[in-house]
């Protein structure tokens, strides 16, 4: 897919539709919708706050984007500019998102400037989005009290692990990929999983 150019529709503080193409801005990470932030005991939806701030800056304006990659959700990952100004730098400098150092060091200095000035997110108590996402996945994928058998999908196929198996503790379960928890060995085998060898 070619780099998109066109009118911006803001989805959240780091995701846009540009000319009808879904774009994830490269090198920045904004709070998730529903993610809380707080100051002095007052709490609100940090993702909605950041989205609204970015929406006020960019909704309906024209962007030019340079594709960097495609992410696992099929979105174009791109650096985008509006009137020649880098959107990622502007958003991070204003404190509406963080530099996403796992993927890029491009906005490190912009983030440091925002932190020093206490702009936006730097004036709040808020968790890093990657940590928040990880906790949400862990909560969704946690076993119930009685259902502790891990149905894992790997190169070896559909394998279930019971507590005490060699790899039980280090086996993660991602229900988004079809992995699941079972309550009994009979249930796991009926669903097509086979026992772990160790």
PDB file of C-alpha atoms in Angstrom:
ATOM      1  CA  UNK A   1       0.000   0.000   0.000  1.00  0.00           C
ATOM      2  CA  UNK A   2       1.337   3.436  -0.928  1.00  0.00           C
ATOM      3  CA  UNK A   3       1.891   6.161   1.648  1.00  0.00           C
ATOM      4  CA  UNK A   4      -1.444   7.856   2.284  1.00  0.00           C
ATOM      5  CA  UNK A   5      -2.063  11.560   1.810  1.00  0.00           C
ATOM      6  CA  UNK A   6      -5.292  13.443   2.369  1.00  0.00           C
ATOM      7  CA  UNK A   7      -7.778  14.661   4.921  1.00  0.00           C
ATOM      8  CA  UNK A   8      -7.258  13.626   8.547  1.00  0.00           C
ATOM      9  CA  UNK A   9      -9.912  11.998  10.697  1.00  0.00           C
ATOM     10  CA  UNK A  10      -8.589  11.446  14.237  1.00  0.00           C
ATOM     11  CA  UNK A  11      -9.309   8.001  15.758  1.00  0.00           C
ATOM     12  CA  UNK A  12      -7.162   8.433  18.865  1.00  0.00           C
ATOM     13  CA  UNK A  13      -4.013  10.366  19.746  1.00  0.00           C
ATOM     14  CA  UNK A  14      -1.694   8.102  17.730  1.00  0.00           C
ATOM     15  CA  UNK A  15      -4.087   6.640  15.128  1.00  0.00           C
ATOM     16  CA  UNK A  16      -5.714   8.488  12.224  1.00  0.00           C
ATOM     17  CA  UNK A  17      -7.536   7.939   8.995  1.00  0.00           C
ATOM     18  CA  UNK A  18      -5.638   9.824   6.298  1.00  0.00           C
ATOM     19  CA  UNK A  19      -7.484  10.005   2.999  1.00  0.00           C
ATOM     20  CA  UNK A  20      -9.520   6.985   4.147  1.00  0.00           C
ATOM     21  CA  UNK A  21      -6.461   4.877   5.082  1.00  0.00           C
ATOM     22  CA  UNK A  22      -5.910   3.829   8.719  1.00  0.00           C
ATOM     23  CA  UNK A  23      -2.521   5.134   9.900  1.00  0.00           C
ATOM     24  CA  UNK A  24      -0.628   4.455  13.133  1.00  0.00           C
ATOM     25  CA  UNK A  25       1.836   7.296  13.700  1.00  0.00           C
ATOM     26  CA  UNK A  26       5.382   5.963  13.841  1.00  0.00           C
ATOM     27  CA  UNK A  27       7.462   6.406  16.976  1.00  0.00           C
ATOM     28  CA  UNK A  28       4.794   7.653  19.401  1.00  0.00           C
ATOM     29  CA  UNK A  29       2.520   5.928  21.915  1.00  0.00           C
ATOM     30  CA  UNK A  30      -0.560   7.611  23.365  1.00  0.00           C
ATOM     31  CA  UNK A  31      -2.831   6.545  26.228  1.00  0.00           C
ATOM     32  CA  UNK A  32      -5.443   3.944  25.338  1.00  0.00           C
ATOM     33  CA  UNK A  33      -9.124   4.872  25.263  1.00  0.00           C
ATOM     34  CA  UNK A  34     -10.456   4.140  28.747  1.00  0.00           C
ATOM     35  CA  UNK A  35      -7.001   4.299  30.334  1.00  0.00           C
ATOM     36  CA  UNK A  36      -7.216   6.352  33.536  1.00  0.00           C
ATOM     37  CA  UNK A  37      -5.060   9.259  34.567  1.00  0.00           C
ATOM     38  CA  UNK A  38      -5.381  11.406  37.641  1.00  0.00           C
ATOM     39  CA  UNK A  39      -4.278  14.482  39.544  1.00  0.00           C
ATOM     40  CA  UNK A  40      -4.926  15.025  43.261  1.00  0.00           C
ATOM     41  CA  UNK A  41      -7.526  12.254  43.405  1.00  0.00           C
ATOM     42  CA  UNK A  42      -9.488  13.401  40.327  1.00  0.00           C
ATOM     43  CA  UNK A  43      -9.543  10.680  37.648  1.00  0.00           C
ATOM     44  CA  UNK A  44     -10.603  10.759  33.973  1.00  0.00           C
ATOM     45  CA  UNK A  45     -10.231   8.914  30.658  1.00  0.00           C
ATOM     46  CA  UNK A  46      -6.714   9.781  29.548  1.00  0.00           C
ATOM     47  CA  UNK A  47      -7.141   8.255  26.078  1.00  0.00           C
ATOM     48  CA  UNK A  48     -10.202  10.406  25.365  1.00  0.00           C
ATOM     49  CA  UNK A  49      -8.417  13.491  26.727  1.00  0.00           C
ATOM     50  CA  UNK A  50      -5.403  12.934  24.433  1.00  0.00           C
ATOM     51  CA  UNK A  51      -7.630  12.118  21.434  1.00  0.00           C
ATOM     52  CA  UNK A  52      -9.625  15.302  21.916  1.00  0.00           C
ATOM     53  CA  UNK A  53      -6.433  17.362  22.103  1.00  0.00           C
ATOM     54  CA  UNK A  54      -5.110  15.831  18.861  1.00  0.00           C
ATOM     55  CA  UNK A  55      -8.542  16.191  17.245  1.00  0.00           C
ATOM     56  CA  UNK A  56      -8.490  19.943  18.011  1.00  0.00           C
ATOM     57  CA  UNK A  57      -5.081  20.214  16.306  1.00  0.00           C
ATOM     58  CA  UNK A  58      -5.623  18.084  13.214  1.00  0.00           C
ATOM     59  CA  UNK A  59      -9.223  17.030  12.437  1.00  0.00           C
ATOM     60  CA  UNK A  60     -10.095  17.897   8.820  1.00  0.00           C
ATOM     61  CA  UNK A  61      -6.611  19.115   7.923  1.00  0.00           C
ATOM     62  CA  UNK A  62      -4.487  17.602   5.138  1.00  0.00           C
ATOM     63  CA  UNK A  63      -1.551  15.308   5.911  1.00  0.00           C
ATOM     64  CA  UNK A  64       1.294  13.926   3.844  1.00  0.00           C
ATOM     65  CA  UNK A  65       2.609  10.606   5.123  1.00  0.00           C
ATOM     66  CA  UNK A  66       5.699   8.487   4.489  1.00  0.00           C
ATOM     67  CA  UNK A  67       5.113   4.786   5.126  1.00  0.00           C
ATOM     68  CA  UNK A  68       7.531   3.061   7.497  1.00  0.00           C
ATOM     69  CA  UNK A  69       5.846  -0.313   7.991  1.00  0.00           C
ATOM     70  CA  UNK A  70       2.532  -2.163   8.354  1.00  0.00           C
ATOM     71  CA  UNK A  71       1.556  -3.283  11.855  1.00  0.00           C
ATOM     72  CA  UNK A  72      -0.053  -6.557  12.949  1.00  0.00           C
ATOM     73  CA  UNK A  73      -3.515  -4.964  12.707  1.00  0.00           C
ATOM     74  CA  UNK A  74      -2.981  -4.065   9.040  1.00  0.00           C
ATOM     75  CA  UNK A  75      -2.543  -0.347   9.709  1.00  0.00           C
ATOM     76  CA  UNK A  76       0.014   1.665   7.774  1.00  0.00           C
ATOM     77  CA  UNK A  77       2.719   2.829  10.182  1.00  0.00           C
ATOM     78  CA  UNK A  78       3.881   6.219   8.915  1.00  0.00           C
ATOM     79  CA  UNK A  79       5.501   9.543   9.670  1.00  0.00           C
ATOM     80  CA  UNK A  80       3.033  12.281   8.753  1.00  0.00           C
ATOM     81  CA  UNK A  81       3.339  16.026   8.344  1.00  0.00           C
ATOM     82  CA  UNK A  82       0.804  18.852   8.290  1.00  0.00           C
ATOM     83  CA  UNK A  83       1.993  22.091   6.672  1.00  0.00           C
ATOM     84  CA  UNK A  84       5.517  20.657   6.793  1.00  0.00           C
ATOM     85  CA  UNK A  85       5.495  20.027  10.562  1.00  0.00           C
ATOM     86  CA  UNK A  86       6.003  16.467  11.853  1.00  0.00           C
ATOM     87  CA  UNK A  87       2.799  15.346  13.613  1.00  0.00           C
ATOM     88  CA  UNK A  88       4.628  12.937  15.933  1.00  0.00           C
ATOM     89  CA  UNK A  89       6.984  15.666  17.134  1.00  0.00           C
ATOM     90  CA  UNK A  90       4.107  18.083  17.697  1.00  0.00           C
ATOM     91  CA  UNK A  91       1.992  15.548  19.622  1.00  0.00           C
ATOM     92  CA  UNK A  92       4.860  14.379  21.831  1.00  0.00           C
ATOM     93  CA  UNK A  93       6.122  17.950  22.437  1.00  0.00           C
ATOM     94  CA  UNK A  94       2.648  18.973  23.610  1.00  0.00           C
ATOM     95  CA  UNK A  95       2.523  16.048  26.051  1.00  0.00           C
ATOM     96  CA  UNK A  96      -0.339  14.179  24.325  1.00  0.00           C
ATOM     97  CA  UNK A  97       1.777  11.021  23.783  1.00  0.00           C
ATOM     98  CA  UNK A  98       5.152   9.557  24.657  1.00  0.00           C
ATOM     99  CA  UNK A  99       8.106   8.700  22.437  1.00  0.00           C
ATOM    100  CA  UNK A 100       7.766   4.985  21.602  1.00  0.00           C
ATOM    101  CA  UNK A 101      11.425   4.083  22.056  1.00  0.00           C
ATOM    102  CA  UNK A 102      10.793   0.396  21.380  1.00  0.00           C
ATOM    103  CA  UNK A 103      10.347   1.372  17.720  1.00  0.00           C
ATOM    104  CA  UNK A 104      12.112   4.705  17.305  1.00  0.00           C
ATOM    105  CA  UNK A 105      14.310   7.276  19.036  1.00  0.00           C
ATOM    106  CA  UNK A 106      13.016  10.071  16.789  1.00  0.00           C
ATOM    107  CA  UNK A 107      10.977  11.859  19.447  1.00  0.00           C
ATOM    108  CA  UNK A 108      13.185  11.346  22.496  1.00  0.00           C
ATOM    109  CA  UNK A 109      14.171  15.021  22.778  1.00  0.00           C
ATOM    110  CA  UNK A 110      10.575  16.153  22.183  1.00  0.00           C
ATOM    111  CA  UNK A 111       9.466  13.970  25.097  1.00  0.00           C
ATOM    112  CA  UNK A 112      12.250  15.252  27.351  1.00  0.00           C
ATOM    113  CA  UNK A 113      11.237  18.854  26.621  1.00  0.00           C
ATOM    114  CA  UNK A 114       7.589  18.052  27.434  1.00  0.00           C
ATOM    115  CA  UNK A 115       8.642  16.349  30.680  1.00  0.00           C
ATOM    116  CA  UNK A 116      10.826  19.266  31.785  1.00  0.00           C
ATOM    117  CA  UNK A 117       7.993  21.731  31.114  1.00  0.00           C
ATOM    118  CA  UNK A 118       5.347  19.455  32.717  1.00  0.00           C
ATOM    119  CA  UNK A 119       3.192  19.576  29.576  1.00  0.00           C
ATOM    120  CA  UNK A 120       0.092  17.414  29.152  1.00  0.00           C
ATOM    121  CA  UNK A 121       0.614  13.873  30.394  1.00  0.00           C
ATOM    122  CA  UNK A 122       3.665  14.988  32.349  1.00  0.00           C
ATOM    123  CA  UNK A 123       1.391  16.848  34.737  1.00  0.00           C
ATOM    124  CA  UNK A 124      -0.703  13.717  35.448  1.00  0.00           C
ATOM    125  CA  UNK A 125      -0.309  10.376  37.168  1.00  0.00           C
ATOM    126  CA  UNK A 126      -0.633   7.913  34.323  1.00  0.00           C
ATOM    127  CA  UNK A 127       0.778   4.535  33.399  1.00  0.00           C
ATOM    128  CA  UNK A 128       2.811   4.009  30.212  1.00  0.00           C
ATOM    129  CA  UNK A 129       0.398   2.696  27.533  1.00  0.00           C
ATOM    130  CA  UNK A 130       2.441  -0.458  26.830  1.00  0.00           C
ATOM    131  CA  UNK A 131       2.266  -1.417  30.520  1.00  0.00           C
ATOM    132  CA  UNK A 132      -1.464  -0.648  30.618  1.00  0.00           C
ATOM    133  CA  UNK A 133      -2.102  -2.804  27.511  1.00  0.00           C
ATOM    134  CA  UNK A 134      -0.071  -5.651  28.974  1.00  0.00           C
ATOM    135  CA  UNK A 135      -2.059  -5.577  32.220  1.00  0.00           C
ATOM    136  CA  UNK A 136      -5.364  -5.531  30.323  1.00  0.00           C
ATOM    137  CA  UNK A 137      -4.325  -8.613  28.309  1.00  0.00           C
ATOM    138  CA  UNK A 138      -3.217 -10.390  31.495  1.00  0.00           C
ATOM    139  CA  UNK A 139      -6.577  -9.668  33.147  1.00  0.00           C
ATOM    140  CA  UNK A 140      -8.539 -10.893  30.116  1.00  0.00           C
ATOM    141  CA  UNK A 141      -6.393 -14.022  29.888  1.00  0.00           C
ATOM    142  CA  UNK A 142      -6.337 -14.894  33.609  1.00  0.00           C
ATOM    143  CA  UNK A 143      -7.684 -18.314  34.545  1.00  0.00           C
ATOM    144  CA  UNK A 144     -10.696 -18.813  36.737  1.00  0.00           C
ATOM    145  CA  UNK A 145     -10.076 -20.532  40.072  1.00  0.00           C
ATOM    146  CA  UNK A 146     -10.939 -23.999  38.770  1.00  0.00           C
ATOM    147  CA  UNK A 147      -9.747 -23.743  35.171  1.00  0.00           C
ATOM    148  CA  UNK A 148      -5.944 -23.754  35.254  1.00  0.00           C
ATOM    149  CA  UNK A 149      -5.067 -25.995  32.302  1.00  0.00           C
ATOM    150  CA  UNK A 150      -3.335 -23.949  29.596  1.00  0.00           C
ATOM    151  CA  UNK A 151      -4.362 -24.633  25.997  1.00  0.00           C
ATOM    152  CA  UNK A 152      -1.372 -23.303  24.040  1.00  0.00           C
ATOM    153  CA  UNK A 153      -0.976 -23.100  20.247  1.00  0.00           C
ATOM    154  CA  UNK A 154       2.578 -23.402  18.920  1.00  0.00           C
ATOM    155  CA  UNK A 155       4.565 -24.862  16.036  1.00  0.00           C
ATOM    156  CA  UNK A 156       3.867 -28.246  17.597  1.00  0.00           C
ATOM    157  CA  UNK A 157       0.120 -27.728  17.352  1.00  0.00           C
ATOM    158  CA  UNK A 158      -2.515 -27.448  20.075  1.00  0.00           C
ATOM    159  CA  UNK A 159      -0.944 -28.544  23.347  1.00  0.00           C
ATOM    160  CA  UNK A 160      -2.317 -28.385  26.861  1.00  0.00           C
ATOM    161  CA  UNK A 161      -0.177 -27.914  29.960  1.00  0.00           C
ATOM    162  CA  UNK A 162      -1.289 -28.894  33.446  1.00  0.00           C
ATOM    163  CA  UNK A 163       0.223 -27.437  36.634  1.00  0.00           C
ATOM    164  CA  UNK A 164       3.446 -29.303  37.345  1.00  0.00           C
ATOM    165  CA  UNK A 165       4.424 -29.701  33.657  1.00  0.00           C
ATOM    166  CA  UNK A 166       7.976 -28.560  32.920  1.00  0.00           C
ATOM    167  CA  UNK A 167       6.897 -25.565  30.804  1.00  0.00           C
ATOM    168  CA  UNK A 168       3.678 -24.681  32.612  1.00  0.00           C
ATOM    169  CA  UNK A 169       4.903 -21.523  34.361  1.00  0.00           C
ATOM    170  CA  UNK A 170       6.533 -20.002  31.286  1.00  0.00           C
ATOM    171  CA  UNK A 171       3.662 -20.814  28.917  1.00  0.00           C
ATOM    172  CA  UNK A 172       1.537 -17.738  28.224  1.00  0.00           C
ATOM    173  CA  UNK A 173      -2.060 -17.836  27.012  1.00  0.00           C
ATOM    174  CA  UNK A 174      -3.310 -15.331  24.451  1.00  0.00           C
ATOM    175  CA  UNK A 175      -7.043 -15.815  23.967  1.00  0.00           C
ATOM    176  CA  UNK A 176      -6.990 -13.422  20.974  1.00  0.00           C
ATOM    177  CA  UNK A 177      -5.089 -16.066  18.966  1.00  0.00           C
ATOM    178  CA  UNK A 178      -7.395 -18.961  19.898  1.00  0.00           C
ATOM    179  CA  UNK A 179      -5.500 -20.148  22.953  1.00  0.00           C
ATOM    180  CA  UNK A 180      -7.626 -20.888  25.995  1.00  0.00           C
ATOM    181  CA  UNK A 181      -8.009 -22.175  29.520  1.00  0.00           C
ATOM    182  CA  UNK A 182      -9.538 -25.566  30.295  1.00  0.00           C
ATOM    183  CA  UNK A 183     -11.066 -26.850  33.512  1.00  0.00           C
ATOM    184  CA  UNK A 184     -10.356 -30.550  32.912  1.00  0.00           C
ATOM    185  CA  UNK A 185      -8.060 -32.746  30.818  1.00  0.00           C
ATOM    186  CA  UNK A 186     -11.171 -34.353  29.300  1.00  0.00           C
ATOM    187  CA  UNK A 187     -12.387 -30.930  28.149  1.00  0.00           C
ATOM    188  CA  UNK A 188      -8.990 -30.087  26.621  1.00  0.00           C
ATOM    189  CA  UNK A 189      -8.749 -33.381  24.732  1.00  0.00           C
ATOM    190  CA  UNK A 190     -12.356 -33.156  23.525  1.00  0.00           C
ATOM    191  CA  UNK A 191     -11.513 -29.736  22.060  1.00  0.00           C
ATOM    192  CA  UNK A 192      -8.566 -31.206  20.127  1.00  0.00           C
ATOM    193  CA  UNK A 193      -5.614 -30.321  22.337  1.00  0.00           C
ATOM    194  CA  UNK A 194      -2.962 -32.965  23.164  1.00  0.00           C
ATOM    195  CA  UNK A 195      -0.943 -33.212  26.393  1.00  0.00           C
ATOM    196  CA  UNK A 196       2.492 -31.617  26.690  1.00  0.00           C
ATOM    197  CA  UNK A 197       5.286 -34.201  26.538  1.00  0.00           C
ATOM    198  CA  UNK A 198       6.973 -32.815  29.668  1.00  0.00           C
TER     199      UNK A 198
END
